[in-house]
């Protein structure tokens, strides 16, 4: 993801642009010109001329990275909706991508509606609590794993998947027991789902663990049972399992409350106790950078820290007022992206810079952000 969004206004470079003939580099065929231009930064290509700007969105050109969000209208379903039960049965979730080069939001294509898709973020019976919609990114795909319908049942019988580079949605393999309030995470291109609640609580489901390997060919996709949890303590709310050096790390309670941690070794198919220092400092949403470094935000202090596995401690990266009340974070391309202020802010922190830099990205107009991810930009529909 680019560090600084660019302005869409024309610059003086446009005076030598090529809008008439579309030539990329005079004297060179387009394939060679593309290879030469691919080494330049996307922000530079965007600002020089129209033909270079269009090149950024060609399927054959290396993609830059963008923000993808699940968002909900600021005025969600209420008891005034004129439908039985007082709840609008339509989705309260919409999908957008933020192009950091043009500083613009674009809606994703409409997901498939067969079967009808009902993803509810708010319900009038739970005014003080939002209903979780659990999503993650795996191998440059956006996955929706678990959510709740307007009738408070599990919303997804199969993962819903978006592939940015083909600009398309599809469903993954059927889940043996659709659920919500579960553990979701990934490691090495494999999706893991554990615990959770189906249409009602079942002890065996609350202890279960399954995986789906996206590295396999699509015709071989399916969910495999793995070593179960020792109890059902991870089925009380949605839980993010963070992939870290061949293991999945998770805690069962959000924030600064007393919590229990667990670690799953993906190679040995074995559950372990979480190191004391790791669980002690896990005081907010967490994410992993390239499955090698775990970052966590203390949602009370607004402190971003990273985990030192050798010393079993957390090292402060930066503390910001804007990171207080952080609700969800993602990590990618050297940046931490956090949702705060009840979904009305996206804070981007570049942890590669010294000193660390940060900036804010405004959500799509009229929307609050539910989840944020980093993925390759979408292919232009015009090409």
mmCIF file of C-alpha atoms in Angstrom:
data_model
loop_
_atom_site.group_PDB
_atom_site.id
_atom_site.type_symbol
_atom_site.label_atom_id
_atom_site.label_comp_id
_atom_site.label_asym_id
_atom_site.label_seq_id
_atom_site.Cartn_x
_atom_site.Cartn_y
_atom_site.Cartn_z
ATOM 1 C CA UNK A 1 0.000 0.000 0.000
ATOM 2 C CA UNK A 2 1.344 3.406 -0.935
ATOM 3 C CA UNK A 3 2.316 5.628 1.972
ATOM 4 C CA UNK A 4 0.900 8.927 0.747
ATOM 5 C CA UNK A 5 -2.356 9.219 -1.233
ATOM 6 C CA UNK A 6 -2.007 11.316 -4.353
ATOM 7 C CA UNK A 7 -4.174 14.112 -5.693
ATOM 8 C CA UNK A 8 -6.292 13.460 -8.764
ATOM 9 C CA UNK A 9 -5.840 16.959 -10.199
ATOM 10 C CA UNK A 10 -3.825 17.216 -13.435
ATOM 11 C CA UNK A 11 -0.176 18.277 -13.145
ATOM 12 C CA UNK A 12 2.122 20.098 -15.529
ATOM 13 C CA UNK A 13 3.377 16.707 -16.715
ATOM 14 C CA UNK A 14 0.098 16.201 -18.540
ATOM 15 C CA UNK A 15 1.314 18.573 -21.228
ATOM 16 C CA UNK A 16 3.363 15.790 -22.792
ATOM 17 C CA UNK A 17 0.846 12.996 -22.204
ATOM 18 C CA UNK A 18 -0.195 10.713 -24.926
ATOM 19 C CA UNK A 19 -3.999 10.635 -24.559
ATOM 20 C CA UNK A 20 -4.363 10.603 -28.330
ATOM 21 C CA UNK A 21 -2.224 7.592 -29.227
ATOM 22 C CA UNK A 22 -1.823 5.840 -25.849
ATOM 23 C CA UNK A 23 1.924 5.239 -26.382
ATOM 24 C CA UNK A 24 3.662 4.356 -23.119
ATOM 25 C CA UNK A 25 7.276 5.041 -24.136
ATOM 26 C CA UNK A 26 8.008 6.322 -27.663
ATOM 27 C CA UNK A 27 10.097 3.868 -29.647
ATOM 28 C CA UNK A 28 9.357 0.841 -27.463
ATOM 29 C CA UNK A 29 6.662 -1.810 -27.851
ATOM 30 C CA UNK A 30 4.149 -1.826 -25.011
ATOM 31 C CA UNK A 31 5.385 -5.071 -23.418
ATOM 32 C CA UNK A 32 8.919 -3.705 -23.041
ATOM 33 C CA UNK A 33 7.600 -0.326 -21.912
ATOM 34 C CA UNK A 34 5.555 -2.024 -19.196
ATOM 35 C CA UNK A 35 8.636 -3.850 -17.915
ATOM 36 C CA UNK A 36 10.534 -0.586 -17.730
ATOM 37 C CA UNK A 37 7.711 1.310 -16.019
ATOM 38 C CA UNK A 38 6.976 -1.441 -13.485
ATOM 39 C CA UNK A 39 10.046 -0.373 -11.478
ATOM 40 C CA UNK A 40 8.592 3.111 -10.840
ATOM 41 C CA UNK A 41 6.361 3.915 -7.876
ATOM 42 C CA UNK A 42 2.601 3.869 -8.567
ATOM 43 C CA UNK A 43 2.239 7.447 -7.293
ATOM 44 C CA UNK A 44 4.745 8.664 -9.895
ATOM 45 C CA UNK A 45 3.040 6.747 -12.704
ATOM 46 C CA UNK A 46 -0.308 8.199 -11.675
ATOM 47 C CA UNK A 47 0.923 11.794 -11.753
ATOM 48 C CA UNK A 48 2.858 11.862 -15.045
ATOM 49 C CA UNK A 49 0.358 11.176 -17.841
ATOM 50 C CA UNK A 50 -2.941 9.528 -18.658
ATOM 51 C CA UNK A 51 -1.522 6.497 -20.449
ATOM 52 C CA UNK A 52 0.729 5.679 -17.468
ATOM 53 C CA UNK A 53 -2.189 6.233 -15.120
ATOM 54 C CA UNK A 54 -4.316 3.748 -17.070
ATOM 55 C CA UNK A 55 -1.442 1.264 -17.069
ATOM 56 C CA UNK A 56 -1.633 1.012 -13.270
ATOM 57 C CA UNK A 57 -4.980 -0.772 -13.565
ATOM 58 C CA UNK A 58 -4.183 -3.174 -16.390
ATOM 59 C CA UNK A 59 -4.403 -6.879 -15.414
ATOM 60 C CA UNK A 60 -0.881 -7.444 -16.742
ATOM 61 C CA UNK A 61 0.688 -4.708 -14.606
ATOM 62 C CA UNK A 62 2.009 -5.547 -11.095
ATOM 63 C CA UNK A 63 -0.713 -4.468 -8.647
ATOM 64 C CA UNK A 64 -0.181 -1.944 -5.867
ATOM 65 C CA UNK A 65 -1.902 -2.587 -2.548
ATOM 66 C CA UNK A 66 -5.121 -1.004 -1.297
ATOM 67 C CA UNK A 67 -7.370 -0.921 1.733
ATOM 68 C CA UNK A 68 -10.502 -3.073 1.699
ATOM 69 C CA UNK A 69 -13.256 -2.499 4.224
ATOM 70 C CA UNK A 70 -16.471 -4.040 5.401
ATOM 71 C CA UNK A 71 -18.682 -1.120 6.335
ATOM 72 C CA UNK A 72 -22.131 -0.436 7.716
ATOM 73 C CA UNK A 73 -24.405 2.584 7.155
ATOM 74 C CA UNK A 74 -24.152 5.076 10.003
ATOM 75 C CA UNK A 75 -27.930 4.781 10.412
ATOM 76 C CA UNK A 76 -28.399 1.023 10.516
ATOM 77 C CA UNK A 77 -31.576 -1.042 10.906
ATOM 78 C CA UNK A 78 -33.875 0.214 13.668
ATOM 79 C CA UNK A 79 -37.171 -0.744 15.209
ATOM 80 C CA UNK A 80 -38.909 1.719 12.884
ATOM 81 C CA UNK A 81 -38.297 -0.448 9.814
ATOM 82 C CA UNK A 82 -41.656 -1.490 8.328
ATOM 83 C CA UNK A 83 -40.958 -5.230 8.255
ATOM 84 C CA UNK A 84 -42.072 -8.085 10.508
ATOM 85 C CA UNK A 85 -40.049 -8.145 13.713
ATOM 86 C CA UNK A 86 -38.794 -4.602 13.148
ATOM 87 C CA UNK A 87 -35.537 -5.651 11.444
ATOM 88 C CA UNK A 88 -34.639 -4.977 7.849
ATOM 89 C CA UNK A 89 -33.754 -8.412 6.380
ATOM 90 C CA UNK A 90 -31.387 -6.850 3.856
ATOM 91 C CA UNK A 91 -27.645 -6.677 4.420
ATOM 92 C CA UNK A 92 -26.353 -4.003 6.730
ATOM 93 C CA UNK A 93 -22.842 -4.571 5.329
ATOM 94 C CA UNK A 94 -21.271 -3.040 2.218
ATOM 95 C CA UNK A 95 -17.819 -3.587 0.727
ATOM 96 C CA UNK A 96 -15.393 -0.903 -0.509
ATOM 97 C CA UNK A 97 -11.804 -0.583 -1.661
ATOM 98 C CA UNK A 98 -9.674 2.522 -1.079
ATOM 99 C CA UNK A 99 -7.232 3.375 -3.862
ATOM 100 C CA UNK A 100 -4.295 5.149 -2.120
ATOM 101 C CA UNK A 101 -3.022 6.536 -5.422
ATOM 102 C CA UNK A 102 -6.187 8.399 -6.410
ATOM 103 C CA UNK A 103 -7.470 8.755 -2.802
ATOM 104 C CA UNK A 104 -10.868 7.359 -3.766
ATOM 105 C CA UNK A 105 -13.282 4.710 -2.514
ATOM 106 C CA UNK A 106 -14.786 2.217 -4.953
ATOM 107 C CA UNK A 107 -17.578 -0.246 -4.114
ATOM 108 C CA UNK A 108 -16.791 -3.891 -4.708
ATOM 109 C CA UNK A 109 -18.962 -5.854 -7.125
ATOM 110 C CA UNK A 110 -22.192 -7.147 -5.605
ATOM 111 C CA UNK A 111 -21.640 -10.517 -3.882
ATOM 112 C CA UNK A 112 -23.618 -13.505 -5.195
ATOM 113 C CA UNK A 113 -27.212 -13.574 -3.961
ATOM 114 C CA UNK A 114 -27.890 -17.276 -4.369
ATOM 115 C CA UNK A 115 -28.394 -18.161 -1.610
ATOM 116 C CA UNK A 116 -29.558 -14.722 -0.366
ATOM 117 C CA UNK A 117 -26.885 -13.038 1.728
ATOM 118 C CA UNK A 118 -27.908 -11.575 5.104
ATOM 119 C CA UNK A 119 -25.071 -10.107 7.181
ATOM 120 C CA UNK A 120 -26.326 -8.148 10.160
ATOM 121 C CA UNK A 121 -24.130 -5.764 12.134
ATOM 122 C CA UNK A 122 -26.802 -4.284 14.411
ATOM 123 C CA UNK A 123 -29.989 -5.664 15.880
ATOM 124 C CA UNK A 124 -32.588 -3.679 17.854
ATOM 125 C CA UNK A 125 -32.542 -6.334 20.569
ATOM 126 C CA UNK A 126 -28.818 -5.704 21.161
ATOM 127 C CA UNK A 127 -28.513 -1.922 21.153
ATOM 128 C CA UNK A 128 -25.332 -1.906 23.251
ATOM 129 C CA UNK A 129 -23.497 -4.505 21.173
ATOM 130 C CA UNK A 130 -22.665 -4.930 17.512
ATOM 131 C CA UNK A 131 -22.904 -8.382 15.991
ATOM 132 C CA UNK A 132 -19.540 -9.659 14.731
ATOM 133 C CA UNK A 133 -18.790 -10.262 11.065
ATOM 134 C CA UNK A 134 -15.595 -12.301 10.960
ATOM 135 C CA UNK A 135 -13.306 -11.772 7.984
ATOM 136 C CA UNK A 136 -9.648 -12.313 7.132
ATOM 137 C CA UNK A 137 -7.224 -12.257 4.222
ATOM 138 C CA UNK A 138 -5.468 -15.358 2.910
ATOM 139 C CA UNK A 139 -3.237 -15.607 -0.173
ATOM 140 C CA UNK A 140 -4.489 -12.249 -1.501
ATOM 141 C CA UNK A 141 -8.142 -13.204 -1.041
ATOM 142 C CA UNK A 142 -10.717 -11.574 1.236
ATOM 143 C CA UNK A 143 -12.735 -14.168 3.170
ATOM 144 C CA UNK A 144 -15.928 -13.835 5.179
ATOM 145 C CA UNK A 145 -16.159 -16.805 7.526
ATOM 146 C CA UNK A 146 -18.897 -16.157 10.068
ATOM 147 C CA UNK A 147 -21.732 -13.686 10.662
ATOM 148 C CA UNK A 148 -25.295 -13.450 11.968
ATOM 149 C CA UNK A 149 -28.626 -13.174 10.140
ATOM 150 C CA UNK A 150 -31.539 -10.941 11.156
ATOM 151 C CA UNK A 151 -33.049 -14.040 12.837
ATOM 152 C CA UNK A 152 -29.839 -14.483 14.895
ATOM 153 C CA UNK A 153 -28.736 -17.626 13.060
ATOM 154 C CA UNK A 154 -25.337 -18.273 11.430
ATOM 155 C CA UNK A 155 -25.278 -16.375 8.135
ATOM 156 C CA UNK A 156 -22.712 -18.357 6.141
ATOM 157 C CA UNK A 157 -22.800 -22.065 5.342
ATOM 158 C CA UNK A 158 -19.676 -21.600 3.188
ATOM 159 C CA UNK A 159 -16.943 -18.942 3.267
ATOM 160 C CA UNK A 160 -17.647 -16.023 0.937
ATOM 161 C CA UNK A 161 -14.475 -15.114 -0.965
ATOM 162 C CA UNK A 162 -13.471 -12.055 -3.004
ATOM 163 C CA UNK A 163 -10.475 -12.178 -5.363
ATOM 164 C CA UNK A 164 -9.338 -8.612 -6.212
ATOM 165 C CA UNK A 165 -7.206 -9.532 -9.209
ATOM 166 C CA UNK A 166 -10.155 -11.133 -11.002
ATOM 167 C CA UNK A 167 -12.690 -8.718 -9.466
ATOM 168 C CA UNK A 168 -14.960 -11.619 -8.554
ATOM 169 C CA UNK A 169 -16.753 -13.329 -5.658
ATOM 170 C CA UNK A 170 -17.207 -17.047 -5.072
ATOM 171 C CA UNK A 171 -18.030 -19.474 -2.280
ATOM 172 C CA UNK A 172 -15.551 -21.809 -0.636
ATOM 173 C CA UNK A 173 -16.250 -25.352 0.611
ATOM 174 C CA UNK A 174 -19.300 -25.963 2.770
ATOM 175 C CA UNK A 175 -18.766 -25.687 6.515
ATOM 176 C CA UNK A 176 -19.860 -28.803 8.398
ATOM 177 C CA UNK A 177 -21.599 -26.733 11.083
ATOM 178 C CA UNK A 178 -22.204 -23.048 10.209
ATOM 179 C CA UNK A 179 -21.465 -20.900 13.225
ATOM 180 C CA UNK A 180 -20.784 -17.479 14.705
ATOM 181 C CA UNK A 181 -18.765 -16.155 17.651
ATOM 182 C CA UNK A 182 -15.931 -18.472 16.652
ATOM 183 C CA UNK A 183 -12.151 -18.451 16.247
ATOM 184 C CA UNK A 184 -10.901 -17.524 12.764
ATOM 185 C CA UNK A 185 -7.344 -17.185 11.513
ATOM 186 C CA UNK A 186 -4.825 -18.292 8.926
ATOM 187 C CA UNK A 187 -1.252 -19.511 8.651
ATOM 188 C CA UNK A 188 0.766 -20.382 5.556
ATOM 189 C CA UNK A 189 -2.207 -20.069 3.215
ATOM 190 C CA UNK A 190 -4.469 -22.283 5.336
ATOM 191 C CA UNK A 191 -7.705 -21.066 6.973
ATOM 192 C CA UNK A 192 -8.558 -22.222 10.490
ATOM 193 C CA UNK A 193 -11.919 -22.078 12.243
ATOM 194 C CA UNK A 194 -12.484 -23.240 15.795
ATOM 195 C CA UNK A 195 -15.133 -23.201 18.517
ATOM 196 C CA UNK A 196 -18.184 -21.000 18.074
ATOM 197 C CA UNK A 197 -21.943 -21.349 18.341
ATOM 198 C CA UNK A 198 -24.258 -22.764 15.680
ATOM 199 C CA UNK A 199 -28.024 -22.292 15.764
ATOM 200 C CA UNK A 200 -27.620 -23.176 19.455
ATOM 201 C CA UNK A 201 -24.744 -24.028 21.781
ATOM 202 C CA UNK A 202 -23.187 -27.479 21.431
ATOM 203 C CA UNK A 203 -20.193 -28.554 23.492
ATOM 204 C CA UNK A 204 -18.539 -30.554 20.704
ATOM 205 C CA UNK A 205 -18.793 -27.597 18.307
ATOM 206 C CA UNK A 206 -17.439 -25.205 20.961
ATOM 207 C CA UNK A 207 -14.312 -27.406 21.244
ATOM 208 C CA UNK A 208 -13.904 -28.234 17.539
ATOM 209 C CA UNK A 209 -11.105 -27.151 15.181
ATOM 210 C CA UNK A 210 -11.176 -27.340 11.363
ATOM 211 C CA UNK A 211 -8.967 -26.141 8.531
ATOM 212 C CA UNK A 212 -9.304 -25.350 4.832
ATOM 213 C CA UNK A 213 -6.135 -25.394 2.713
ATOM 214 C CA UNK A 214 -6.273 -22.788 -0.064
ATOM 215 C CA UNK A 215 -2.945 -24.063 -1.405
ATOM 216 C CA UNK A 216 -4.738 -27.091 -2.845
ATOM 217 C CA UNK A 217 -6.529 -27.131 -6.177
ATOM 218 C CA UNK A 218 -10.105 -25.931 -5.976
ATOM 219 C CA UNK A 219 -11.565 -29.373 -6.735
ATOM 220 C CA UNK A 220 -9.740 -30.689 -3.637
ATOM 221 C CA UNK A 221 -10.978 -27.974 -1.277
ATOM 222 C CA UNK A 222 -12.704 -29.052 1.918
ATOM 223 C CA UNK A 223 -12.659 -28.688 5.700
ATOM 224 C CA UNK A 224 -10.539 -31.111 7.743
ATOM 225 C CA UNK A 225 -11.003 -31.817 11.437
ATOM 226 C CA UNK A 226 -7.977 -31.028 13.603
ATOM 227 C CA UNK A 227 -7.074 -31.360 17.285
ATOM 228 C CA UNK A 228 -9.929 -29.944 19.411
ATOM 229 C CA UNK A 229 -9.705 -27.301 22.119
ATOM 230 C CA UNK A 230 -9.746 -28.510 25.734
ATOM 231 C CA UNK A 231 -12.978 -26.586 26.485
ATOM 232 C CA UNK A 232 -15.525 -24.140 25.043
ATOM 233 C CA UNK A 233 -14.131 -20.906 26.488
ATOM 234 C CA UNK A 234 -13.409 -19.497 23.029
ATOM 235 C CA UNK A 235 -17.082 -19.488 21.969
ATOM 236 C CA UNK A 236 -18.145 -16.433 24.014
ATOM 237 C CA UNK A 237 -17.320 -13.847 21.327
ATOM 238 C CA UNK A 238 -15.498 -13.543 18.031
ATOM 239 C CA UNK A 239 -11.800 -14.397 18.352
ATOM 240 C CA UNK A 240 -8.949 -13.545 15.968
ATOM 241 C CA UNK A 241 -6.257 -16.212 15.723
ATOM 242 C CA UNK A 242 -2.985 -14.562 14.697
ATOM 243 C CA UNK A 243 -0.583 -16.551 12.504
ATOM 244 C CA UNK A 244 2.918 -16.310 13.991
ATOM 245 C CA UNK A 245 5.945 -18.393 12.951
ATOM 246 C CA UNK A 246 4.028 -21.577 12.242
ATOM 247 C CA UNK A 247 1.570 -21.157 15.099
ATOM 248 C CA UNK A 248 -1.826 -19.591 15.737
ATOM 249 C CA UNK A 249 -2.031 -17.366 18.819
ATOM 250 C CA UNK A 250 -5.300 -16.197 20.375
ATOM 251 C CA UNK A 251 -6.949 -14.907 23.544
ATOM 252 C CA UNK A 252 -10.557 -15.527 24.535
ATOM 253 C CA UNK A 253 -11.500 -12.057 25.836
ATOM 254 C CA UNK A 254 -10.954 -8.615 24.328
ATOM 255 C CA UNK A 255 -9.388 -5.586 26.000
ATOM 256 C CA UNK A 256 -7.767 -5.383 29.426
ATOM 257 C CA UNK A 257 -9.981 -7.987 31.116
ATOM 258 C CA UNK A 258 -8.493 -11.153 32.619
ATOM 259 C CA UNK A 259 -8.128 -13.587 29.759
ATOM 260 C CA UNK A 260 -6.931 -17.011 28.741
ATOM 261 C CA UNK A 261 -4.477 -17.495 25.892
ATOM 262 C CA UNK A 262 -3.927 -20.479 23.625
ATOM 263 C CA UNK A 263 -1.393 -21.396 20.950
ATOM 264 C CA UNK A 264 -1.929 -23.957 18.191
ATOM 265 C CA UNK A 265 1.060 -25.526 16.396
ATOM 266 C CA UNK A 266 -0.066 -25.993 12.790
ATOM 267 C CA UNK A 267 2.645 -28.576 11.976
ATOM 268 C CA UNK A 268 2.223 -30.740 15.064
ATOM 269 C CA UNK A 269 -1.576 -30.308 15.253
ATOM 270 C CA UNK A 270 -1.160 -29.587 18.943
ATOM 271 C CA UNK A 271 -2.431 -26.996 21.421
ATOM 272 C CA UNK A 272 -0.005 -25.275 23.804
ATOM 273 C CA UNK A 273 -0.154 -22.780 26.651
ATOM 274 C CA UNK A 274 0.484 -19.170 25.637
ATOM 275 C CA UNK A 275 3.679 -17.646 27.090
ATOM 276 C CA UNK A 276 2.944 -15.519 30.162
ATOM 277 C CA UNK A 277 4.451 -12.342 28.721
ATOM 278 C CA UNK A 278 2.470 -12.679 25.509
ATOM 279 C CA UNK A 279 -0.920 -13.028 27.198
ATOM 280 C CA UNK A 280 -0.123 -10.340 29.791
ATOM 281 C CA UNK A 281 0.433 -7.661 27.130
ATOM 282 C CA UNK A 282 -2.359 -8.711 24.772
ATOM 283 C CA UNK A 283 -4.640 -5.824 25.732
ATOM 284 C CA UNK A 284 -6.466 -5.089 22.506
ATOM 285 C CA UNK A 285 -6.774 -6.028 18.827
ATOM 286 C CA UNK A 286 -3.779 -7.812 17.321
ATOM 287 C CA UNK A 287 -2.407 -8.606 13.860
ATOM 288 C CA UNK A 288 0.711 -10.128 12.369
ATOM 289 C CA UNK A 289 3.100 -8.708 9.788
ATOM 290 C CA UNK A 290 4.069 -11.430 7.311
ATOM 291 C CA UNK A 291 3.405 -14.026 10.053
ATOM 292 C CA UNK A 292 6.692 -12.980 11.648
ATOM 293 C CA UNK A 293 5.891 -10.072 14.023
ATOM 294 C CA UNK A 294 2.762 -9.670 16.162
ATOM 295 C CA UNK A 295 1.464 -6.154 16.813
ATOM 296 C CA UNK A 296 -1.153 -5.256 19.402
ATOM 297 C CA UNK A 297 -2.866 -1.987 20.330
ATOM 298 C CA UNK A 298 -3.707 -1.277 23.952
ATOM 299 C CA UNK A 299 -7.169 0.146 23.329
ATOM 300 C CA UNK A 300 -7.135 2.142 26.592
ATOM 301 C CA UNK A 301 -3.717 3.776 26.233
ATOM 302 C CA UNK A 302 -3.582 3.900 22.427
ATOM 303 C CA UNK A 303 -0.205 2.180 22.549
ATOM 304 C CA UNK A 304 0.988 0.116 19.567
ATOM 305 C CA UNK A 305 3.472 -2.584 20.614
ATOM 306 C CA UNK A 306 5.219 -5.521 18.969
ATOM 307 C CA UNK A 307 6.022 -8.874 20.530
ATOM 308 C CA UNK A 308 9.597 -10.006 21.228
ATOM 309 C CA UNK A 309 9.475 -13.798 21.272
ATOM 310 C CA UNK A 310 12.960 -14.254 22.689
ATOM 311 C CA UNK A 311 12.320 -12.032 25.717
ATOM 312 C CA UNK A 312 8.576 -12.848 25.949
ATOM 313 C CA UNK A 313 7.679 -9.177 26.240
ATOM 314 C CA UNK A 314 6.014 -6.379 24.273
ATOM 315 C CA UNK A 315 8.022 -3.408 22.963
ATOM 316 C CA UNK A 316 6.351 -0.041 22.504
ATOM 317 C CA UNK A 317 6.313 1.247 18.912
ATOM 318 C CA UNK A 318 4.222 4.414 19.315
ATOM 319 C CA UNK A 319 1.444 5.760 21.527
ATOM 320 C CA UNK A 320 -1.289 7.865 19.921
ATOM 321 C CA UNK A 321 -4.500 9.436 21.105
ATOM 322 C CA UNK A 322 -6.010 8.396 17.752
ATOM 323 C CA UNK A 323 -5.420 4.704 18.536
ATOM 324 C CA UNK A 324 -7.469 4.727 21.724
ATOM 325 C CA UNK A 325 -10.606 2.589 21.471
ATOM 326 C CA UNK A 326 -9.095 0.686 18.545
ATOM 327 C CA UNK A 327 -11.488 -2.096 17.561
ATOM 328 C CA UNK A 328 -9.699 -4.058 14.853
ATOM 329 C CA UNK A 329 -6.326 -3.889 13.118
ATOM 330 C CA UNK A 330 -4.586 -5.421 10.162
ATOM 331 C CA UNK A 331 -0.930 -5.465 9.136
ATOM 332 C CA UNK A 332 0.657 -5.502 5.689
ATOM 333 C CA UNK A 333 3.301 -3.886 3.522
ATOM 334 C CA UNK A 334 5.031 -2.426 6.592
ATOM 335 C CA UNK A 335 1.898 -0.668 7.843
ATOM 336 C CA UNK A 336 -0.595 -1.148 10.643
ATOM 337 C CA UNK A 337 -4.160 -0.106 9.806
ATOM 338 C CA UNK A 338 -6.519 0.365 12.743
ATOM 339 C CA UNK A 339 -10.227 1.089 13.104
ATOM 340 C CA UNK A 340 -11.056 3.419 15.982
ATOM 341 C CA UNK A 341 -13.731 5.866 17.197
ATOM 342 C CA UNK A 342 -16.517 3.317 16.634
ATOM 343 C CA UNK A 343 -15.603 2.800 13.006
ATOM 344 C CA UNK A 344 -15.391 6.473 12.081
ATOM 345 C CA UNK A 345 -11.595 6.510 11.709
ATOM 346 C CA UNK A 346 -8.970 4.450 9.936
ATOM 347 C CA UNK A 347 -5.491 5.180 11.282
ATOM 348 C CA UNK A 348 -2.495 4.023 9.212
ATOM 349 C CA UNK A 349 0.868 3.680 10.968
ATOM 350 C CA UNK A 350 4.024 3.123 8.902
ATOM 351 C CA UNK A 351 6.210 1.094 11.268
ATOM 352 C CA UNK A 352 9.102 0.989 8.794
ATOM 353 C CA UNK A 353 9.727 4.724 9.030
ATOM 354 C CA UNK A 354 12.028 6.174 11.698
ATOM 355 C CA UNK A 355 10.458 8.008 13.377
ATOM 356 C CA UNK A 356 7.188 6.172 12.917
ATOM 357 C CA UNK A 357 4.664 8.099 10.784
ATOM 358 C CA UNK A 358 0.884 7.929 10.835
ATOM 359 C CA UNK A 359 -2.072 9.443 9.019
ATOM 360 C CA UNK A 360 -5.834 9.078 8.839
ATOM 361 C CA UNK A 361 -8.047 7.785 6.030
ATOM 362 C CA UNK A 362 -11.689 8.888 6.120
ATOM 363 C CA UNK A 363 -14.219 6.029 5.744
ATOM 364 C CA UNK A 364 -16.556 5.881 2.738
ATOM 365 C CA UNK A 365 -19.116 8.709 3.033
ATOM 366 C CA UNK A 366 -22.035 7.848 5.300
ATOM 367 C CA UNK A 367 -20.422 4.618 6.475
ATOM 368 C CA UNK A 368 -18.681 3.299 9.551
ATOM 369 C CA UNK A 369 -15.947 0.714 9.125
ATOM 370 C CA UNK A 370 -16.462 -2.760 10.575
ATOM 371 C CA UNK A 371 -13.239 -4.396 9.378
ATOM 372 C CA UNK A 372 -10.188 -3.340 7.371
ATOM 373 C CA UNK A 373 -7.773 -5.410 5.287
ATOM 374 C CA UNK A 374 -4.833 -4.900 2.897
ATOM 375 C CA UNK A 375 -4.960 -6.587 -0.514
ATOM 376 C CA UNK A 376 -3.852 -5.967 -4.130
ATOM 377 C CA UNK A 377 -5.890 -3.332 -5.944
ATOM 378 C CA UNK A 378 -8.856 -4.389 -8.036
ATOM 379 C CA UNK A 379 -8.524 -4.761 -11.772
ATOM 380 C CA UNK A 380 -10.167 -1.873 -13.626
ATOM 381 C CA UNK A 381 -13.496 -2.901 -15.114
ATOM 382 C CA UNK A 382 -12.540 -0.980 -18.223
ATOM 383 C CA UNK A 383 -9.658 -3.312 -19.087
#
